[in-house]
Coordinates of C-alpha atoms in Angstrom, one line a residue:
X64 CA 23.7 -1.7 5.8
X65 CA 21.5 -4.3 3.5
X66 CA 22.1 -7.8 4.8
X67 CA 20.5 -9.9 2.2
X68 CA 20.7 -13.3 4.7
X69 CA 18.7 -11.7 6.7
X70 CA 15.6 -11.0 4.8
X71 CA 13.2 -12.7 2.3
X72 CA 11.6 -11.6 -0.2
X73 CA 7.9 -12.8 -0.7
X74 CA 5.1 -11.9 -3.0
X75 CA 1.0 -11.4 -1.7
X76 CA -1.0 -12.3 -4.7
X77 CA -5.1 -11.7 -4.4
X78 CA -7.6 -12.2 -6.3
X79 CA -11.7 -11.6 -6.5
X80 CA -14.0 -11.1 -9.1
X81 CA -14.8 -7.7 -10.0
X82 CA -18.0 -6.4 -9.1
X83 CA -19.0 -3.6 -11.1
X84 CA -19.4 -3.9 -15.3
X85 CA -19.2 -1.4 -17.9
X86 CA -22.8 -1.3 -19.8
X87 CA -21.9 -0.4 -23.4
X88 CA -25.3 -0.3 -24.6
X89 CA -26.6 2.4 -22.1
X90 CA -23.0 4.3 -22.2
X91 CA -23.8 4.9 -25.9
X92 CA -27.6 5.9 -25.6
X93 CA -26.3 8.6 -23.0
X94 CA -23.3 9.7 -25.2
X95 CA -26.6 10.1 -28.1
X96 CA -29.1 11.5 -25.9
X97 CA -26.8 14.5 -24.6
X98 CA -24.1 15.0 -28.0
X99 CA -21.6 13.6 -25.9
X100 CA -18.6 11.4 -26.6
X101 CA -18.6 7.8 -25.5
X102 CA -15.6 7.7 -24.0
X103 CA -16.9 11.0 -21.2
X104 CA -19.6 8.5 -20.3
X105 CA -19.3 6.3 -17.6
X106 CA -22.5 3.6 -17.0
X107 CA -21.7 1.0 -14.8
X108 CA -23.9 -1.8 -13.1
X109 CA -22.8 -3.6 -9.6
X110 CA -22.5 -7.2 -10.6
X111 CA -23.2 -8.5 -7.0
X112 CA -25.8 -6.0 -5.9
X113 CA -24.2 -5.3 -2.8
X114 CA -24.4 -8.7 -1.8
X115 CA -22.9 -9.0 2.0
X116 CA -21.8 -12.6 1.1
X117 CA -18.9 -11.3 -1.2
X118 CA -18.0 -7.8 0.5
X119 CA -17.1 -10.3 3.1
X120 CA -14.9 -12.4 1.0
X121 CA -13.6 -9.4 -0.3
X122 CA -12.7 -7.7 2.9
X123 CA -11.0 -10.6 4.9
X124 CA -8.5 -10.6 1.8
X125 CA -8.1 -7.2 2.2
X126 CA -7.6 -7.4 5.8
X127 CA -5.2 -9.8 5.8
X128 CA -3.1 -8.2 2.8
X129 CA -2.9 -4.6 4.7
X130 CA -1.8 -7.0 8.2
X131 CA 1.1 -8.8 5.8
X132 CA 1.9 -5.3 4.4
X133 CA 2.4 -3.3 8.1
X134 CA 5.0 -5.8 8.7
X135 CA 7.1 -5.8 5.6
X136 CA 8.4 -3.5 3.2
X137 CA 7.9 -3.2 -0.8
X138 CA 10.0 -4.8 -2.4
X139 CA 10.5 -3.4 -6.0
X140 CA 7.6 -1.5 -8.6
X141 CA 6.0 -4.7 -9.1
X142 CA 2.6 -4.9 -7.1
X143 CA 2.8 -7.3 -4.0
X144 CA 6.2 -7.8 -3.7
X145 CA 7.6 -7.7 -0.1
X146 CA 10.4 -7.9 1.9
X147 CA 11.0 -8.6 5.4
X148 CA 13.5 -9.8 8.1
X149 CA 13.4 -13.8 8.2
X150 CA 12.6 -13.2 11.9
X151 CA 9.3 -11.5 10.8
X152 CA 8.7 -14.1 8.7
X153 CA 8.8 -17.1 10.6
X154 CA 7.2 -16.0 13.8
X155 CA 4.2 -13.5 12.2
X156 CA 3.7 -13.5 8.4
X157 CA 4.0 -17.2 7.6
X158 CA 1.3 -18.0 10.1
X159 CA -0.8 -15.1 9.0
X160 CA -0.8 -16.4 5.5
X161 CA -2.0 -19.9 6.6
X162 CA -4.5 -17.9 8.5
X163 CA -5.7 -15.5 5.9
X164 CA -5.8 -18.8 3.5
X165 CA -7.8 -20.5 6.0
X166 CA -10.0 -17.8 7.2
X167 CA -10.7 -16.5 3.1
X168 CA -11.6 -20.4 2.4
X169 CA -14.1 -20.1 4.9
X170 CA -15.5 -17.1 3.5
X171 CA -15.9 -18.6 -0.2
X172 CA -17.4 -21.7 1.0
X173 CA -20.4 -18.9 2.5
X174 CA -20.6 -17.0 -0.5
X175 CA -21.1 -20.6 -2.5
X176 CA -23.8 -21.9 -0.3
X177 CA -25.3 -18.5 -0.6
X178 CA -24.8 -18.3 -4.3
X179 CA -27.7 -18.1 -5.9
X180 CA -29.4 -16.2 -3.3
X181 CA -27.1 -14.2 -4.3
X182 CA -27.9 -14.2 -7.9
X183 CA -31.4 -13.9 -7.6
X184 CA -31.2 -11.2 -5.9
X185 CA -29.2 -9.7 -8.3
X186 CA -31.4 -10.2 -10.9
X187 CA -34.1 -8.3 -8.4
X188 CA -32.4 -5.3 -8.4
X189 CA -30.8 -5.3 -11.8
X190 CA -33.9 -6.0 -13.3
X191 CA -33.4 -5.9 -17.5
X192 CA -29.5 -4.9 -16.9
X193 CA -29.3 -8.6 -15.1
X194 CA -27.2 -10.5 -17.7
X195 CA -27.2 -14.4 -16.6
X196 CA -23.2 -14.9 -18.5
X197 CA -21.9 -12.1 -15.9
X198 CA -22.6 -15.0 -13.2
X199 CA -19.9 -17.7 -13.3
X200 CA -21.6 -21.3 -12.6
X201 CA -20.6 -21.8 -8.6
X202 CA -18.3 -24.5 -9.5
X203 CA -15.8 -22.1 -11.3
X204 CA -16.4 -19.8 -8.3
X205 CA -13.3 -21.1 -5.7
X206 CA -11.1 -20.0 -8.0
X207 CA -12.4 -16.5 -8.5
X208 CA -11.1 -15.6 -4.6
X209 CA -7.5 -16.1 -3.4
X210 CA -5.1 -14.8 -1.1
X211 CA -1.5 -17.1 -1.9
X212 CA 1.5 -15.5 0.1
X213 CA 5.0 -17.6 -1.6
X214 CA 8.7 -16.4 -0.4
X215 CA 12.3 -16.9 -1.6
X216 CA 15.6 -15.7 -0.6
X217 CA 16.1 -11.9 -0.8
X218 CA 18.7 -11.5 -3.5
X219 CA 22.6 -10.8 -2.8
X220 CA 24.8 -9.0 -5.2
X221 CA 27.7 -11.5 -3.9
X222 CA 26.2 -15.0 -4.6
X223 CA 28.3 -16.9 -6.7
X224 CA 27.5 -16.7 -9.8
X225 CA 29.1 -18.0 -12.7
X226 CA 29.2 -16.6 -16.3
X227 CA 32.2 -17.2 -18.1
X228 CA 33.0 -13.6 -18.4
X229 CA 34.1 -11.7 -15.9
X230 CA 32.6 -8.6 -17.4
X231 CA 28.6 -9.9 -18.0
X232 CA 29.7 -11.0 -13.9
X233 CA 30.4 -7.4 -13.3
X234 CA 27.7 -6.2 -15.2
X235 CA 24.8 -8.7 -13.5
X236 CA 26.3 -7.6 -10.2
X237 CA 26.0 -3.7 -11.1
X238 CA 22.6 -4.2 -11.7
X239 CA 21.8 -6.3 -8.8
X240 CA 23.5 -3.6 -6.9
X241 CA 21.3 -1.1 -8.4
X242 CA 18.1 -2.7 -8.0
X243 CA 18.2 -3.0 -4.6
X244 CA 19.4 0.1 -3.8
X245 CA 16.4 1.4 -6.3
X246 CA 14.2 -0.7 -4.0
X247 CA 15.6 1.1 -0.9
X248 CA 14.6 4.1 -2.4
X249 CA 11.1 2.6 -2.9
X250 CA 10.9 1.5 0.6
X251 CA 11.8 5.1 1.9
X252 CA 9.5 6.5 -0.4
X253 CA 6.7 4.7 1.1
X254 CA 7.3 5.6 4.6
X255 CA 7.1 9.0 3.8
X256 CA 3.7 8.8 2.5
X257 CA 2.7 6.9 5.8
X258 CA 4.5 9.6 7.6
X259 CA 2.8 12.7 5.7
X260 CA -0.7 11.1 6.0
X261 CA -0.8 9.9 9.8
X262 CA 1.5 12.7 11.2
X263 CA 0.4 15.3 8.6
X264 CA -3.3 14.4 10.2
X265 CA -2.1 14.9 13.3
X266 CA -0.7 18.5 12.6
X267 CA -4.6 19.4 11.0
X268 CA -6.5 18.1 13.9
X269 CA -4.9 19.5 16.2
X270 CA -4.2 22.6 15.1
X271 CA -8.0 23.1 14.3
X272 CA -9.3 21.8 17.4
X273 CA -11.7 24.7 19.1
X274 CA -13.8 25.1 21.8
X275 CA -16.1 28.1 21.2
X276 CA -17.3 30.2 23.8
X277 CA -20.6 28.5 24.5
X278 CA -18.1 25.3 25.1
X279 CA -19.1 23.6 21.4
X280 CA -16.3 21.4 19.9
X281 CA -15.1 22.1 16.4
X282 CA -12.7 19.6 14.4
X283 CA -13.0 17.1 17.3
X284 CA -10.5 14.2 16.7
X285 CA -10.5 10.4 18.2
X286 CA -8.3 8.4 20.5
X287 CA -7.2 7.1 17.1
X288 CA -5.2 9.8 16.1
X289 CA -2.4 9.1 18.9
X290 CA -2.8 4.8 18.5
X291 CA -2.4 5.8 14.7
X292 CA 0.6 7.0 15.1
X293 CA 1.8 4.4 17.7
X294 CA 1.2 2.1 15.2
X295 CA 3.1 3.7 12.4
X296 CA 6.5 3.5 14.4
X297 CA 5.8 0.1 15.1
X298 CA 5.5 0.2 11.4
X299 CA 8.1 2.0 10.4
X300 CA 10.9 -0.3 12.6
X301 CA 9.9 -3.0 10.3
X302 CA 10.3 -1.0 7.1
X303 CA 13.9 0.1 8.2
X304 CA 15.0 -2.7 6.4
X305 CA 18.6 -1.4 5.9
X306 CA 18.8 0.2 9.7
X307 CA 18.4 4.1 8.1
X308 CA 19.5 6.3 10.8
X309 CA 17.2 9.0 9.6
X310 CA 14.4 6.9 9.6
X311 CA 14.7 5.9 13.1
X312 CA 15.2 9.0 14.3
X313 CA 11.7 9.9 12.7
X314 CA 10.4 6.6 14.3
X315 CA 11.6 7.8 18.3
X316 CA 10.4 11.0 17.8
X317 CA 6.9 10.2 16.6
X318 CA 7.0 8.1 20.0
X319 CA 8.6 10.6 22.3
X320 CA 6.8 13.7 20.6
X321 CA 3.9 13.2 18.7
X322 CA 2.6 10.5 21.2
X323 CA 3.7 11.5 24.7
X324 CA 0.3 12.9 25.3
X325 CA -3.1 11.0 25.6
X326 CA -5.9 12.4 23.6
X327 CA -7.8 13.3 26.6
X328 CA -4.8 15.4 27.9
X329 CA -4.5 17.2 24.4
X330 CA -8.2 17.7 24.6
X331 CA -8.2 19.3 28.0
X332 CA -5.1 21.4 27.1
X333 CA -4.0 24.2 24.3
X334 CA -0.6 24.3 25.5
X335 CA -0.2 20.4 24.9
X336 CA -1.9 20.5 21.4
X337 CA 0.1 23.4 20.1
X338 CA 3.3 21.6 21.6
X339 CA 2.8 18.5 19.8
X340 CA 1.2 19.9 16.7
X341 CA 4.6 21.7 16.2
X342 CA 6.4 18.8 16.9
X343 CA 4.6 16.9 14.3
X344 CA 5.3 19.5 11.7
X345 CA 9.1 18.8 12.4
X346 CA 8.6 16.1 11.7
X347 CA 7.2 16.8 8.4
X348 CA 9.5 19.2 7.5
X349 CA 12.3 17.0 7.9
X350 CA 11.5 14.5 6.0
X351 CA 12.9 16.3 2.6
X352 CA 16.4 16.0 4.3
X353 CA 16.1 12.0 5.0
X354 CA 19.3 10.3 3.3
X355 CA 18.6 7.2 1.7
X356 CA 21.7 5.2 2.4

């Protein structure tokens, strides 16, 4: 059952300057030079030139998204909106978001001193494609890269809320009713993908996992399949937001059947592999039969 006092509901917002631009003037040359339409042509130019400066910035806000992400839940269609327990929140995901502020800071400060470094050696590579008004001057820069993480109270159907109809009352509260329970839905719809990519990988490698007769390995897998799917119970308890019995039985037996081997063992042995590889695909198959209450 969906205890909204429990829970808050927060939004990640990010932001970094985009990297690669559309070059109009060569897109229609090549649309002319081959009888083509414009719009089937795609010429691009990397704004940055692969500068390491900003694929820094731009993966220490990534990193810190996809952290805040494993331990919440989506909250809703709208990009970056979460939910999680206020537990979660207090001891994990606030302090990563003061981190992820601090640590991306950090990282723009670098890119700034850097900055036209940077530039120059864009103009380098891009040679007569270098445009100087792609290049923001490097005081409007700081505010080109952001991670902000903001929370509020996860919304209850019962608040107290005051019309002066009963009927818009019962109305608003029908369609609170229904948008969470649509959100639900979202949530559950998201742990299936995470389900049908990590334990669906697990079901390929090991079921393609050879050793030929002159002792050659085909389809090898890593450690990381197993800690991959370690993870994604972990995960997974802190998406059950509304304590889904069918999703926690998914959760305990990714744990007691999918990782009850280590790789090294399911290396060594068919038997194991072709246990757990149909265990996973139990899994699998279940997962059409999942209620979503």
């Amino acid at each position: 059952m969906f205890n909204p006092d429990a829970y808050i509901v927060f939004t990640v917002e990010s932001k970094v300057p985009g990297n690669t631009i559309t070059i109009k003037d060569e897109k229609k040359k090549i649309a002319q030079d081959n009888a083509a339409s414009e719009e089937c042509v795609n010429a691009t130019k990397e704004k940055w030139a692969r500068a390491e400066e900003y694929k820094d910035t731009v993966s220490t806000i990534n990193k810190y998204r996809n952290l805040i992400y494993d331990k919440s839940s989506p909250w809703g269609k709208r990009s970056g909106e979460r939910i999680a327990t206020k537990e979660m929140w207090l001891n994990e995901i606030e302090a990563l978001a003061s981190e992820a502020e601090n640590e991306v800071g950090k990282k723009v400060v670098t890119f700034i001193s850097k900055y036209e470094e940077v530039v120059n050696h864009a103009k380098a590579k891009l040679g007569k494609l270098y445009v100087s008004t792609d290049y923001p001057k490097r005081d409007e820069i700081k505010s080109n890269f952001y991670i902000f993480v903001g929370g509020g109270a996860a919304p209850d159907p019962d608040d107290n809320v005051t019309f002066g109809s009963p009927e818009v009352e019962k109305r608003f509260k029908e369609r609170m009713e229904k948008k969470i329970k649509m959100n639900l839905d979202i949530i559950i719809d998201e742990i299936n993908d995470k389900v049908v990519e990590i334990v669906g990988r697990v079901v390929d490698r090991l079921e393609n996992y050879t050793i030929t007769e002159d002792g050659k390995v085909k389809n090898m897998f890593r450690d990381s399949l197993i800690t991959n799917s370690r993870d994604l119970a972990d995960i997974i308890k802190y998406m059950n937001i509304n304590n889904n019995p069918d999703v926690e039985k998914i959760r305990v037996k990714i744990l007691d059947d999918v990782c009850k081997y280590d790789p090294s063992e399911l290396r060594e042995s068919p038997h194991k592999r072709e246990s757990v590889a149909k265990e996973a695909r139990e899994i699998l198959n279940g997962l059409s039969g999942m209620t979503r209450s």
